[in-house]
Coordinates of C-alpha atoms in Angstrom, one line a residue:
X296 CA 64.4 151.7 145.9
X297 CA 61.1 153.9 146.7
X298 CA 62.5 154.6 150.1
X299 CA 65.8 155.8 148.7
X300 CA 64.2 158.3 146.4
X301 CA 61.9 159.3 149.2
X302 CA 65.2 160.1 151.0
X303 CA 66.8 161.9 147.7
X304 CA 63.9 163.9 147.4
X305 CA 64.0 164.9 151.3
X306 CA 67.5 166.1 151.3
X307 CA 67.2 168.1 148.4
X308 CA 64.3 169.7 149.6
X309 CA 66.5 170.4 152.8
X310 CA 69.1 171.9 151.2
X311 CA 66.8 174.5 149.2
X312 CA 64.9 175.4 152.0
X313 CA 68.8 175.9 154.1
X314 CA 69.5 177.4 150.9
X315 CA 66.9 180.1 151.0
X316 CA 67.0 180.4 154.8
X317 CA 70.9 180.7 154.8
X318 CA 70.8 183.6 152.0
X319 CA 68.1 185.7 154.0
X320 CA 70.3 185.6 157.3
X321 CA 73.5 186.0 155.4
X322 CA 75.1 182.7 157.1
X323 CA 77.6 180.9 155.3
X324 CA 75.6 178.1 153.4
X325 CA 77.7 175.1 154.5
X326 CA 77.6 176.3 158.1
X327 CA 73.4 176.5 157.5
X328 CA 74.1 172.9 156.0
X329 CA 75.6 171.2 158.8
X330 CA 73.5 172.7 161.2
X331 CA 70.0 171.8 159.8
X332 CA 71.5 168.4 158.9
X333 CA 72.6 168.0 162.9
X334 CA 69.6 169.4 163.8
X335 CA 67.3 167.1 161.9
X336 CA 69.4 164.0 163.0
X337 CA 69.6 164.7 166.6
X338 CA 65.7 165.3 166.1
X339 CA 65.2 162.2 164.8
X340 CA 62.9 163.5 161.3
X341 CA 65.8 162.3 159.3
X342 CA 66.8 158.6 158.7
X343 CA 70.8 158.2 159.7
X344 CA 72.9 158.3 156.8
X345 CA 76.0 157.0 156.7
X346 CA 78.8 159.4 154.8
X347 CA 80.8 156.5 153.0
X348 CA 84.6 157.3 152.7
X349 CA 84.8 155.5 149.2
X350 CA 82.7 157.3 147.6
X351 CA 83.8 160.7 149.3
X352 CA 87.3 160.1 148.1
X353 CA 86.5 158.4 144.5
X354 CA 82.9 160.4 143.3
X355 CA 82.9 163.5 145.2
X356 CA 86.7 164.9 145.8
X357 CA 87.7 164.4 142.2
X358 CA 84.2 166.4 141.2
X359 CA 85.0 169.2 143.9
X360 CA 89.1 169.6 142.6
X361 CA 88.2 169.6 139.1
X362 CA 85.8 172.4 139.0
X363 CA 87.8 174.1 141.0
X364 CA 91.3 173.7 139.0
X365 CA 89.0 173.9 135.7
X366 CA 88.0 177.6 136.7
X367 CA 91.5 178.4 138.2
X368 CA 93.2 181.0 136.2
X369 CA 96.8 179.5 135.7
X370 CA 98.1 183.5 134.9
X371 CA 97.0 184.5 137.9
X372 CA 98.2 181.1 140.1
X373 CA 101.8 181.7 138.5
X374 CA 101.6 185.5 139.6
X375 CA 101.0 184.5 142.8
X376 CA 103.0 181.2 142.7
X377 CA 105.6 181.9 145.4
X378 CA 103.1 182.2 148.6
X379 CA 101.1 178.9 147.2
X380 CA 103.8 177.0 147.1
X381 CA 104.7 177.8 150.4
X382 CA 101.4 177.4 151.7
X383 CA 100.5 173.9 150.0
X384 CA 103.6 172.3 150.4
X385 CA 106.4 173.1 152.8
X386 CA 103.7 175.1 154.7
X387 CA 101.1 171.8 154.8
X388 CA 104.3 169.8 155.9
X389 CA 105.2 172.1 158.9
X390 CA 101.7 172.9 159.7
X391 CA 101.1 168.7 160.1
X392 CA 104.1 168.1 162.5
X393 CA 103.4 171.5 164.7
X394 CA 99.6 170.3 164.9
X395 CA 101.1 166.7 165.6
X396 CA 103.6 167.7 168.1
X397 CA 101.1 169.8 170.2
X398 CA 98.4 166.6 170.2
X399 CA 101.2 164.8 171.1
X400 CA 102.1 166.8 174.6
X401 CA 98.3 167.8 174.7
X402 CA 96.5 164.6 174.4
X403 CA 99.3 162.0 175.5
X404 CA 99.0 161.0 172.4
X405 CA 101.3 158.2 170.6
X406 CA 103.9 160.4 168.5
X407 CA 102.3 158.4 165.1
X408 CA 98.7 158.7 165.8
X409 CA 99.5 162.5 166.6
X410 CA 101.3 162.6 163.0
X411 CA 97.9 160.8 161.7
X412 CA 95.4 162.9 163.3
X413 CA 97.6 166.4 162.5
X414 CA 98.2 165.0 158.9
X415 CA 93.8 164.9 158.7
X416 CA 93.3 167.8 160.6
X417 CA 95.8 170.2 158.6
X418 CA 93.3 170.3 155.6
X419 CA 91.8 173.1 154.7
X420 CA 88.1 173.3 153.3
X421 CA 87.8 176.5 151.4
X422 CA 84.7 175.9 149.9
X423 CA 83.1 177.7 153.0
X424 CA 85.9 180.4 153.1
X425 CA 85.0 181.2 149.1
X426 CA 81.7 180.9 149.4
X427 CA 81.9 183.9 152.3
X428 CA 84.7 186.0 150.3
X429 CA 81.8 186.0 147.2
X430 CA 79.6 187.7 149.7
X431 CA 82.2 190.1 151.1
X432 CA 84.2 191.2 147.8
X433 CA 87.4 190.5 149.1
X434 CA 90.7 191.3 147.4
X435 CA 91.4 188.9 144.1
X436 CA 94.9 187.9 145.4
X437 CA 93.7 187.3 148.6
X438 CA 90.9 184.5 147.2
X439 CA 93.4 183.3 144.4
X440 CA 95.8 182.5 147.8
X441 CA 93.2 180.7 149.3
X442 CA 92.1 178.7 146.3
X443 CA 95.4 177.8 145.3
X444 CA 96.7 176.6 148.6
X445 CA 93.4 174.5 148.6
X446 CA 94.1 172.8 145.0
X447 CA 97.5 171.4 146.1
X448 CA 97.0 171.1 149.7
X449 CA 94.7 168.5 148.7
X450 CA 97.0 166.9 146.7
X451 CA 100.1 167.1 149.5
X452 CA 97.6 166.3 151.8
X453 CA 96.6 162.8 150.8
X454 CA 100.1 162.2 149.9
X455 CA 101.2 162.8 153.1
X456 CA 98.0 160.8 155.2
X457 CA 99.2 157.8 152.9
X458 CA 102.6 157.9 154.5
X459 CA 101.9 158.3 158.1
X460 CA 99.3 155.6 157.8
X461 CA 101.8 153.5 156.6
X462 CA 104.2 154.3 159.8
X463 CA 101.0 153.4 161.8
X464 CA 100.2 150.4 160.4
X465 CA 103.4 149.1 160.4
X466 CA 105.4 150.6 163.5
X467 CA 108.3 151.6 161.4
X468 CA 109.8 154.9 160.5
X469 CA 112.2 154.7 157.2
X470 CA 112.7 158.6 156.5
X471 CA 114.6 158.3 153.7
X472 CA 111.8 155.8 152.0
X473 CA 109.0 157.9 153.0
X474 CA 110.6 161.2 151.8
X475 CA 111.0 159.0 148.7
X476 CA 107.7 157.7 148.1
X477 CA 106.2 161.3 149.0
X478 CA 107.9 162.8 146.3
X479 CA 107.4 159.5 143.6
X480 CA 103.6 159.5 144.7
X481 CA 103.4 163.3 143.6
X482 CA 105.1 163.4 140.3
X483 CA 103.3 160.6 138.9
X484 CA 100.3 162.2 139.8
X485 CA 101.1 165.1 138.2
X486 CA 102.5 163.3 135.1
X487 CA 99.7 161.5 134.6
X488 CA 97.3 164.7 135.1
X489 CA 98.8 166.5 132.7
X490 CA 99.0 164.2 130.3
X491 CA 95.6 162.9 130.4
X492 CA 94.1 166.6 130.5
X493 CA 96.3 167.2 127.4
X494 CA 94.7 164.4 125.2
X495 CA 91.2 165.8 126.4
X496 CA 91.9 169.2 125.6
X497 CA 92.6 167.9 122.0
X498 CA 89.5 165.7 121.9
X499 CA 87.4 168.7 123.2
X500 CA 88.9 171.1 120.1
X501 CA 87.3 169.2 117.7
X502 CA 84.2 168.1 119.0
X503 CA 82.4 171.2 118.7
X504 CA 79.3 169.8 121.3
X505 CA 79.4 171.2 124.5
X506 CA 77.2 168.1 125.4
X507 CA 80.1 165.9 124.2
X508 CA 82.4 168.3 126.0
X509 CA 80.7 167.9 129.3
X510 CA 80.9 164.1 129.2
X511 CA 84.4 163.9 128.1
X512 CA 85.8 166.6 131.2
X513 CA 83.5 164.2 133.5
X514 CA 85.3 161.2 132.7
X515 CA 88.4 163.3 132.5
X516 CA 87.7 164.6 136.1
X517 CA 87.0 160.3 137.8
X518 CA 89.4 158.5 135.0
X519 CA 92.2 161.0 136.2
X520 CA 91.6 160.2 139.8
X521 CA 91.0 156.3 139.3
X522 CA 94.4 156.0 137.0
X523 CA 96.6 157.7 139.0
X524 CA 95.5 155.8 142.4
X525 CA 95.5 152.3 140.3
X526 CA 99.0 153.3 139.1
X527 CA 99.9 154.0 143.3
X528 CA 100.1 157.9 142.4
X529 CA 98.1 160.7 143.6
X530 CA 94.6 160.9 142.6
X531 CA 93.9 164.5 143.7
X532 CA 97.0 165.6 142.5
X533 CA 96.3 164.1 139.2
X534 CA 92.6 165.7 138.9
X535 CA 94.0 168.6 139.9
X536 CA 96.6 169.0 137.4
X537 CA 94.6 168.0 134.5
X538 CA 91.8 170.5 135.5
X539 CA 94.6 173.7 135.2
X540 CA 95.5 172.2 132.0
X541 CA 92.1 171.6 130.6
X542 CA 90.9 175.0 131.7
X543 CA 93.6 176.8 130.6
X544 CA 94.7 175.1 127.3
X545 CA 91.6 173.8 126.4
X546 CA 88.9 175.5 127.4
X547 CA 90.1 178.7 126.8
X548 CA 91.9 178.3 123.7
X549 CA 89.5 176.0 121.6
X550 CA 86.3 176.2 123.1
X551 CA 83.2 178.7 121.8
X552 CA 81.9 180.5 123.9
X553 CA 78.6 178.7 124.1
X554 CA 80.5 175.9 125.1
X555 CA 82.4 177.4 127.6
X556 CA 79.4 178.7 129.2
X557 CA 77.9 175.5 129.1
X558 CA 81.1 173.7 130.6
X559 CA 81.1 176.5 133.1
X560 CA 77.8 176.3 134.3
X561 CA 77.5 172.4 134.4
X562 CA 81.1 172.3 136.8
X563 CA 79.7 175.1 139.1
X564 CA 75.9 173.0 139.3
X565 CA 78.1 170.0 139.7
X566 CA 80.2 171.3 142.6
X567 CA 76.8 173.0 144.1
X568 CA 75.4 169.7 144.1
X569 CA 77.9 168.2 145.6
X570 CA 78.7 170.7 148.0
X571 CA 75.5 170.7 149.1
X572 CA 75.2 166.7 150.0
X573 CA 78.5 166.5 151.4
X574 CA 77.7 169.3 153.8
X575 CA 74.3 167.9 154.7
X576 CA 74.9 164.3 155.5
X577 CA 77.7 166.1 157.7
X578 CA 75.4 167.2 159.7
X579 CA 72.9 163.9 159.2
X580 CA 75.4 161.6 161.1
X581 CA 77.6 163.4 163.4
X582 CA 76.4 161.7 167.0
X583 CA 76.0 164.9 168.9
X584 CA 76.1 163.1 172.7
X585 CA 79.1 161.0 171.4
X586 CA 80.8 164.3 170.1
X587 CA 79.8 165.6 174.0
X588 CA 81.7 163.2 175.1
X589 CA 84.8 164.5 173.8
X590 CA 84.0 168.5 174.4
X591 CA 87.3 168.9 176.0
X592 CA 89.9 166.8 173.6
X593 CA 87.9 168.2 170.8
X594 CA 89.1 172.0 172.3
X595 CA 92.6 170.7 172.4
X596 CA 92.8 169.6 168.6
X597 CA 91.3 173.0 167.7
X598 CA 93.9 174.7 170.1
X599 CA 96.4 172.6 168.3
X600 CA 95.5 172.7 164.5
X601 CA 95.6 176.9 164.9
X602 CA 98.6 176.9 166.8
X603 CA 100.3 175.0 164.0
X604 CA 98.9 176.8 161.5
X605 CA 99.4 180.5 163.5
X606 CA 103.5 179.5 163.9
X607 CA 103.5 178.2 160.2
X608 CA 101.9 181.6 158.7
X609 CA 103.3 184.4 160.0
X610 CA 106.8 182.6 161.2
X611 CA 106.8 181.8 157.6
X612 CA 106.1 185.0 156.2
X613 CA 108.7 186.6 158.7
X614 CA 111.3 184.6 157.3
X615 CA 110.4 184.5 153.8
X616 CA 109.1 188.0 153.0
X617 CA 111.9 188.6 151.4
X618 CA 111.3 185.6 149.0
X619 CA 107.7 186.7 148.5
X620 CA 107.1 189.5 145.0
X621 CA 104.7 191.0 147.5
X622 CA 104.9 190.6 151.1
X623 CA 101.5 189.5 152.5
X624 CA 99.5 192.3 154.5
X625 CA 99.2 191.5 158.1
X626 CA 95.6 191.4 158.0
X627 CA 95.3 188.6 155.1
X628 CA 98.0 187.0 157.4
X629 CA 94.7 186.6 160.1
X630 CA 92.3 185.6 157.8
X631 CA 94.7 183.1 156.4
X632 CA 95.2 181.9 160.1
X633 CA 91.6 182.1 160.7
X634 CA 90.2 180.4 157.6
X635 CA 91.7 177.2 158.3
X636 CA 87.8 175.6 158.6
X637 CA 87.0 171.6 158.3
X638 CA 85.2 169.7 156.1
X639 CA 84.8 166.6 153.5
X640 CA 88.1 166.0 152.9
X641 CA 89.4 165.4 156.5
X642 CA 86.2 163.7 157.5
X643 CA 86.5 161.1 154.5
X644 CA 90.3 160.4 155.6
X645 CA 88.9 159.6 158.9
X646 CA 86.1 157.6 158.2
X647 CA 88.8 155.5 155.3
X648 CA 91.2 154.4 158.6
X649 CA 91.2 151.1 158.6
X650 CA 90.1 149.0 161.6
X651 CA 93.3 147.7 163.0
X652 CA 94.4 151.3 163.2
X653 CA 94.4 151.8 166.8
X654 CA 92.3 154.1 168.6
X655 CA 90.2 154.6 165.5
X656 CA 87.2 155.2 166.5
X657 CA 88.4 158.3 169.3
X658 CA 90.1 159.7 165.8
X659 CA 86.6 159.5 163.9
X660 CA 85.1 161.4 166.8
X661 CA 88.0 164.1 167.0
X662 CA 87.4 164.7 163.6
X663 CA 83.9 164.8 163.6
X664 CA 84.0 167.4 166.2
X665 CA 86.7 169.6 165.0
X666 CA 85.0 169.4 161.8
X667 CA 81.5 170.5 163.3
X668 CA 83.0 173.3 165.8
X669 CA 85.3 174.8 162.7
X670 CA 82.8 175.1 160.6
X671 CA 79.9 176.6 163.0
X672 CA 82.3 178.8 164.8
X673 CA 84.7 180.4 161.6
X674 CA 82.3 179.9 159.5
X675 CA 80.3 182.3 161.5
X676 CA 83.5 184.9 163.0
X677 CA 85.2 185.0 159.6
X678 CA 83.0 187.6 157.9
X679 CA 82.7 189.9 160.8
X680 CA 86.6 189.1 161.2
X681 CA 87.0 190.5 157.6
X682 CA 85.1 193.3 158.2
X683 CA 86.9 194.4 161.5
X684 CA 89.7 194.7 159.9
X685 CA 88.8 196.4 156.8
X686 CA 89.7 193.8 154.1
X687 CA 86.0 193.1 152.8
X688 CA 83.7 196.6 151.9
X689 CA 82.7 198.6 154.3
X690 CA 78.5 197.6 154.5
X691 CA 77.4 201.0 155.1
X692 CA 77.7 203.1 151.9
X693 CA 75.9 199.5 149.9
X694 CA 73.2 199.6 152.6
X695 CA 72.7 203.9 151.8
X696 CA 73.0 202.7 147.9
X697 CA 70.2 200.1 148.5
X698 CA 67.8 202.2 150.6
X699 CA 67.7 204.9 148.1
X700 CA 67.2 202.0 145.2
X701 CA 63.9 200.4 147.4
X702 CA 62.6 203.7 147.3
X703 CA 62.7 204.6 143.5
X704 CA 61.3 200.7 142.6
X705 CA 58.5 200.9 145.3
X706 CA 57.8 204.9 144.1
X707 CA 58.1 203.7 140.8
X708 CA 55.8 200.4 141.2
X709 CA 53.3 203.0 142.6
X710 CA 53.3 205.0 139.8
X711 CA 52.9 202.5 137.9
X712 CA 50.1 201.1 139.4
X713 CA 48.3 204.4 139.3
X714 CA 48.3 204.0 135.8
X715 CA 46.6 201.4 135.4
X716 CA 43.9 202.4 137.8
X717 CA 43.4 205.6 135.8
X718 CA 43.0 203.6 132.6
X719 CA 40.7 201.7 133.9
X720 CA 38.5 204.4 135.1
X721 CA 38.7 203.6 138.8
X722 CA 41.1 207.1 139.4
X723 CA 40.1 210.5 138.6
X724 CA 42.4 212.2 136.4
X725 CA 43.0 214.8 139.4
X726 CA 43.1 212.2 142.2
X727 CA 46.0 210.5 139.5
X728 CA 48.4 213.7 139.2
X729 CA 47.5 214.3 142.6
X730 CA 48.8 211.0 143.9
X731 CA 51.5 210.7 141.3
X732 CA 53.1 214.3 142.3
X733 CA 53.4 212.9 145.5
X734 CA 55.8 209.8 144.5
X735 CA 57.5 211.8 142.2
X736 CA 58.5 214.0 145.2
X737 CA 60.1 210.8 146.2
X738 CA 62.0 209.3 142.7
X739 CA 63.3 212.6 142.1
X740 CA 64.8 212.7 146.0
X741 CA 65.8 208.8 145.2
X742 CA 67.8 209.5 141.8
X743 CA 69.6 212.7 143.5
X744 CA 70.9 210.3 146.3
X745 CA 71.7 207.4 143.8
X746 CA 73.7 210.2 141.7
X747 CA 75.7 211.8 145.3
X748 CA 76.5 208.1 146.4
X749 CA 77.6 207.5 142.3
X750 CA 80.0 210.1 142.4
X751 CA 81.5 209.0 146.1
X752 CA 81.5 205.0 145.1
X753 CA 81.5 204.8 141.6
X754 CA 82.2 201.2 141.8
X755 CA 78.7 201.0 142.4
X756 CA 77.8 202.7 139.3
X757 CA 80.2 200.2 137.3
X758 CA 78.8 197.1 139.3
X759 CA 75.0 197.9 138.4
X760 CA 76.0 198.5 134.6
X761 CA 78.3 195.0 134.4
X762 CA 74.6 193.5 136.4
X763 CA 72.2 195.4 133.6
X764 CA 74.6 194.6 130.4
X765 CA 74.2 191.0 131.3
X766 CA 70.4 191.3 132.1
X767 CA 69.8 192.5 128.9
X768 CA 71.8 190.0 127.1
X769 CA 69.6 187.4 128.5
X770 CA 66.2 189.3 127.4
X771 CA 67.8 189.2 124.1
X772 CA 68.7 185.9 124.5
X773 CA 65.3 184.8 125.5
X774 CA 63.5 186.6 122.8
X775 CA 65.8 185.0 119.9
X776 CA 64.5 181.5 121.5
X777 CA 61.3 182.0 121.9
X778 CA 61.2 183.0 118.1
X779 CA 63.1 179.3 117.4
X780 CA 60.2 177.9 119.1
X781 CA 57.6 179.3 117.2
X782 CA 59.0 179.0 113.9
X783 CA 59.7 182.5 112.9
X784 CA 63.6 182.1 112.6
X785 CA 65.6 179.0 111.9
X786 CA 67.5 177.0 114.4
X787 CA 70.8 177.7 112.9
X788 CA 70.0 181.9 112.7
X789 CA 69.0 181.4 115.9
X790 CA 72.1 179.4 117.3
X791 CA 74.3 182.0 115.0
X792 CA 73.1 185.1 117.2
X793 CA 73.1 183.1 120.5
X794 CA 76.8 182.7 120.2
X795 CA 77.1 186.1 119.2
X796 CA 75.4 187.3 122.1
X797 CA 77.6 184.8 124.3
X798 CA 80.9 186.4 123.1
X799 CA 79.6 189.9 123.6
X800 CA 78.4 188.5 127.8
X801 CA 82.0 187.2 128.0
X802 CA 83.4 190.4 126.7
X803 CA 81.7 192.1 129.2
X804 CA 82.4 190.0 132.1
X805 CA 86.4 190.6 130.9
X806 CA 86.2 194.4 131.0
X807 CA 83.8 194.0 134.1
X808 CA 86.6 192.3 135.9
X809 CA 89.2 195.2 135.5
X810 CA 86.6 197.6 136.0
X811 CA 85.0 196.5 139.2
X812 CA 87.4 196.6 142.2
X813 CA 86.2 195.7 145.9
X814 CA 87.2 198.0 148.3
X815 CA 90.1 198.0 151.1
X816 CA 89.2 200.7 152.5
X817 CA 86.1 202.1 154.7
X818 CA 84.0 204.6 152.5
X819 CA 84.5 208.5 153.5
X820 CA 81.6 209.5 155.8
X821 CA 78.4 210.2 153.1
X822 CA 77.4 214.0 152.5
X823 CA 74.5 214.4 155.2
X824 CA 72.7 217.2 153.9
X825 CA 70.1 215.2 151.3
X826 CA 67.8 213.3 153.1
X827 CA 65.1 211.1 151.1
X828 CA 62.1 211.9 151.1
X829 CA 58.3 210.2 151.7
X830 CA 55.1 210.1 150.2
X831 CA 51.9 211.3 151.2

C-alpha cells in the first residue's frame, strides 16, 4: 500500500511539473505527457506500470465521454449535424475498411486482422487536438466538428471493433448478421442513454445540492456505461447520449448557477485528471526497443490510417457538399485530415484482444507505436499547420499587444515601488519625481500603443474586459467569504450574493461568447510610426 502511494504521489508530481514545463514551451500537454512518461521509463526512474484495458474501457472512457457530452452544446451539434454524422458514422465506417484495405496490401496482412487493426487505428483522440485549438482560437464550428465527430466516433467505434473481433475469433463473415447486430448494439445504447440521463436530469431538479448533483452525474456517467454493456449494448454510446441529455435538459434548464459551476468545474478536474494519467502511463510502458523493432511497419500503419482518412474527407466532401448547409473550407478539410492523432481509446482496444487472437502481440506493438509517433509528430505539426494556413490568429499583432502590456506593469511596478521608497524616507522627494518622470515617459508611450493596436484588433480590447469582468467577480466573490468566515454576515446573506454574483459571471461569459470572435484572417500590417519607449 505505502509503495503504491509512493507511486501516486510520483506521477502526479510528474504531470505538474510536465504541466508547467509544457505551458512555458507552448507543446501540446499530452504530447509533453507521453514524452516525459517514455522518457522516465526508458530511464529506468519510474517503476513499469501496466495500463489495464479494464479499467481504461470501464473507469476512464465513460469519465472522458461524459464530460465531454455533458459540456456539448446540443444547438450547436444539431446546426452542424450533417458533417458529424458523416464524419462519425458512414465516415468511421469507410475510413476502417480504406485503413484495412491498405494494411492488407501493405503489411500482407490477413484481410480480418487488417479490418481489426484499421477498426483500432480509425479512432480519433481529440483531447490533444482541443487542447491545441484552446491555445490557437480556432473557428467555433471548426472545434464543435471535431468534438462531435469524437463523441460518436467513439460510440461507432467500439461497436464496430466488437464486430470484427467476432469475425476474428470465429473465422466467419455473416454480413447481414453483423450489419444487424451493429445497428441493434447502437440503438440500445442510445435507448438506454437517454433514458437513464432523463431520470437523472429529474433527480438533479429537485435536489438543489450541487454535492448531491455531482455524485448522482458520476454514477450516471459508470451506471450508463456498465448497463448498456451488461444489457450487450454500447457503453460509450450510452454515456454519450445521456451526457447530451443531461447537459442540455438538465443542467441547463433546472440547475442554479452555483450548481452548474460546480458540476462544470468538477467534470473539467475530472477529465484533467484523467487525461493526465492516461497520457502518462502511455508513455510509462511503451517498450521503446520493442517499438524499434517495428520502425518500418509502424510507418506503413501511419501511411495507411491517413490515406484512409485523406480519401474519406475530402472524397466525401466532394461528393456530399451539396448535402452539407455549409460546405467545409478546404483548409479545415487539412486539419480535419491532419488531426486524426492516437490515444487511450485505441490503446485500451489493443491491450483488451484476447489471447487466442492471433498475432496479438505484433497488433499491441503497432498500436503502441502509431499511438506514440501520432501523438509526438501531429501533436507537434498541427499548430504550426493551423497557422500556415491562416485558420488560428495570426501571433504577431498578440505578441505587439503583449509587449506594450509588459511595459506598462513593469513601469507601473516601478512606480510603485518608488513610492514606497519615498515614504519611507530612503528617496528624496527630487530623486522620486525625477525617477518617476522617467517611467511615466514609458506608461504614457505603453497606453498610446495599447489604444493604436485597440482600434486595429478590438477583439483584444473585448477579450481583456470579458478577462477583467470575471477577475473582479471573484475579488467580490472572495471578499463576501472571507466576511462568512469571520462572522460579519450570515451564511445564507452570504450564499444569497454568491449566486448572484454566479448569474451575473455566466451572463458575462454568454455575451463574452458572441462578442469575442477568433480571427481567420492575418492582422493588417501595424502602423509603424509609434515606437515604445525606455526608461532612464
Amino acid at each position: 500500500m505505502h509503495h503504491f502511494l509512493v507511486t501516486i504521489i510520483e506521477l502526479l508530481l510528474v504531470a505538474t511539473g510536465v504541466g508547467v514545463v509544457a505551458r512555458r514551451w507552448r507543446i501540446p500537454y499530452s504530447t509533453a505527457l507521453v514524452l516525459a512518461g517514455a522518457g522516465l521509463g526508458y530511464a529506468k526512474l519510474m517503476p513499469a506500470i501496466r495500463l489495464d484495458a479494464d479499467i481504461i474501457l470501464s473507469v476512464f472512457l465513460p469519465i472522458l465521454v461524459f464530460g465531454a457530452a455533458i459540456d456539448t452544446d446540443a444547438t450547436h451539434l444539431r446546426a452542424n449535424v450533417r458533417p458529424v454524422a458523416l464524419l462519425s458514422t458512414l465516415g468511421m465506417l469507410v475510413i476502417t475498411a480504406l485503413t484495412g484495405t491498405f494494411l492488407h496490401y501493405l503489411l500482407d496482412m490477413d484481410w480480418a486482422l487488417a479490418m481489426l487493426l484499421g477498426s483500432m487505428l480509425s479512432i480519433t483522440d481529440t483531447v490533444s487536438v482541443l487542447a491545441i485549438f484552446r491555445g490557437l482560437k480556432v473557428p467555433k464550428r471548426l472545434a464543435i466538428l471535431v468534438e462531435g465527430e469524437s463523441l460518436l466516433n467513439d460510440g461507432t467505434a467500439l461497436v464496430l471493433y466488437q464486430v470484427v473481433l467476432a469475425v476474428v475469433l470465429t473465422g466467419h463473415l455473416h454480413l447481414q448478421s453483423a450489419m444487424g447486430t451493429f445497428f441493434l448494439v447502437s440503438l440500445g445504447g442510445i435507448v438506454i442513454g437517454a433514458a437513464l440521463g432523463y431520470v437523472v436530469s429529474q433527480a438533479i431538479s429537485q435536489t438543489h445540492d450541487h454535492l448531491v448533483e455531482i455524485l448522482l452525474t458520476s454514477a450516471l456517467a459508470l451506471g450508463a456505461y456498465t448497463l448498456a454493456e451488461w444489457l450487450k449494448a454500447s457503453g460509450v454510446m450510452a454515456t454519450v447520449i445521456a451526457g447530451l441529455v443531461v447537459g442540455n435538459y438538465g443542467w441547463r434548464r433546472s440547475l442554479s448557477p452555483s450548481s452548474q459551476i460546480a458540476l462544470g468545474s468538477f467534470w473539467e478536474y475530472a477529465g484533467f485528471g484523467v487525461n493526465s494519467a492516461v497520457f502518462l502511463l502511455l508513455g510509462l510502458s511503451v517498450d521503446l526497443p520493442n517499438i524499434g523493432n517495428y520502425i518500418m511497419p509502424i510507418f506503413l500503419c501511419l501511411l495507411a490510417l491517413h490515406g484512409g482518412r485523406l480519401i474519406t474527407i475530402y472524397g466525401g466532401h466532394f461528393l456530399l457538399r451539396s448535402w452539407m448547409r455549409v460546405p467545409l473550407p478546404a483548409s479545415w478539410q487539412h486539419v480535419l485530415v491532419w488531426g486524426n492523432m492516437k490515444g487511450s481509446l485505441t490503446l485500451a482496444l489493443a491491450l483488451a484482444l484476447p489471447v487466442t487472437v492471433p498475432q496479438r502481440s505484433l497488433l499491441i506493438s503497432l498500436v503502441f507505436g502509431v499511438v506514440l509517433v501520432s501523438l509526438v509528430t501531429q501533436g507537434l505539426s498541427l499548430g504550426p499547420l493551423m497557422r500556415w494556413l491562416r485558420i488560428s490568429e495570426a501571433p504577431g499583432a498578440k505578441n505587439l499587444f503583449e509587449e506594450a502590456q509588459v511595459r506598462l506593469i513593469a513601469a507601473r511596478a516601478a512606480q510603485e515601488e518608488l513610492r514606497h521608497l519615498q515614504q519611507a524616507g530612503i528617496l528624496s522627494i527630487s530623486s522620486y519625481e525625477r525617477l518617476r518622470a522617467r517611467y511615466q515617459v514609458v506608461v504614457a508611450g505603453a497606453e498610446r500603443r495599447l489604444r493604436v493596436l485597440g482600434g486595429q484588433h478590438p477583439e483584444y480590447w473585448d477579450l481583456a474586459m470579458a478577462e477583467t469582468r470575471q477577475r473582479l467577480i471573484l475579488v467580490e466573490k472572495g471578499a463576501v467569504l472571507s466576511a462568512r468566515r469571520e462572522l460579519l454576515i450570515s451564511g445564507e446573506t452570504a450564499q444569497q450574493y454568491i449566486e448572484e454574483l454566479d448569474v451575473r459571471s455566466m451572463a458575462f461569459h454568454a455575451r463574452d461568447q458572441v462578442m469575442v470572435q477568433p480571427w481567420q484572417q492575418p492582422p493588417p500590417e501595424l502602423k509603424p510610426e509609434i515606437k515604445p519607449e525606455t526608461a532612464g
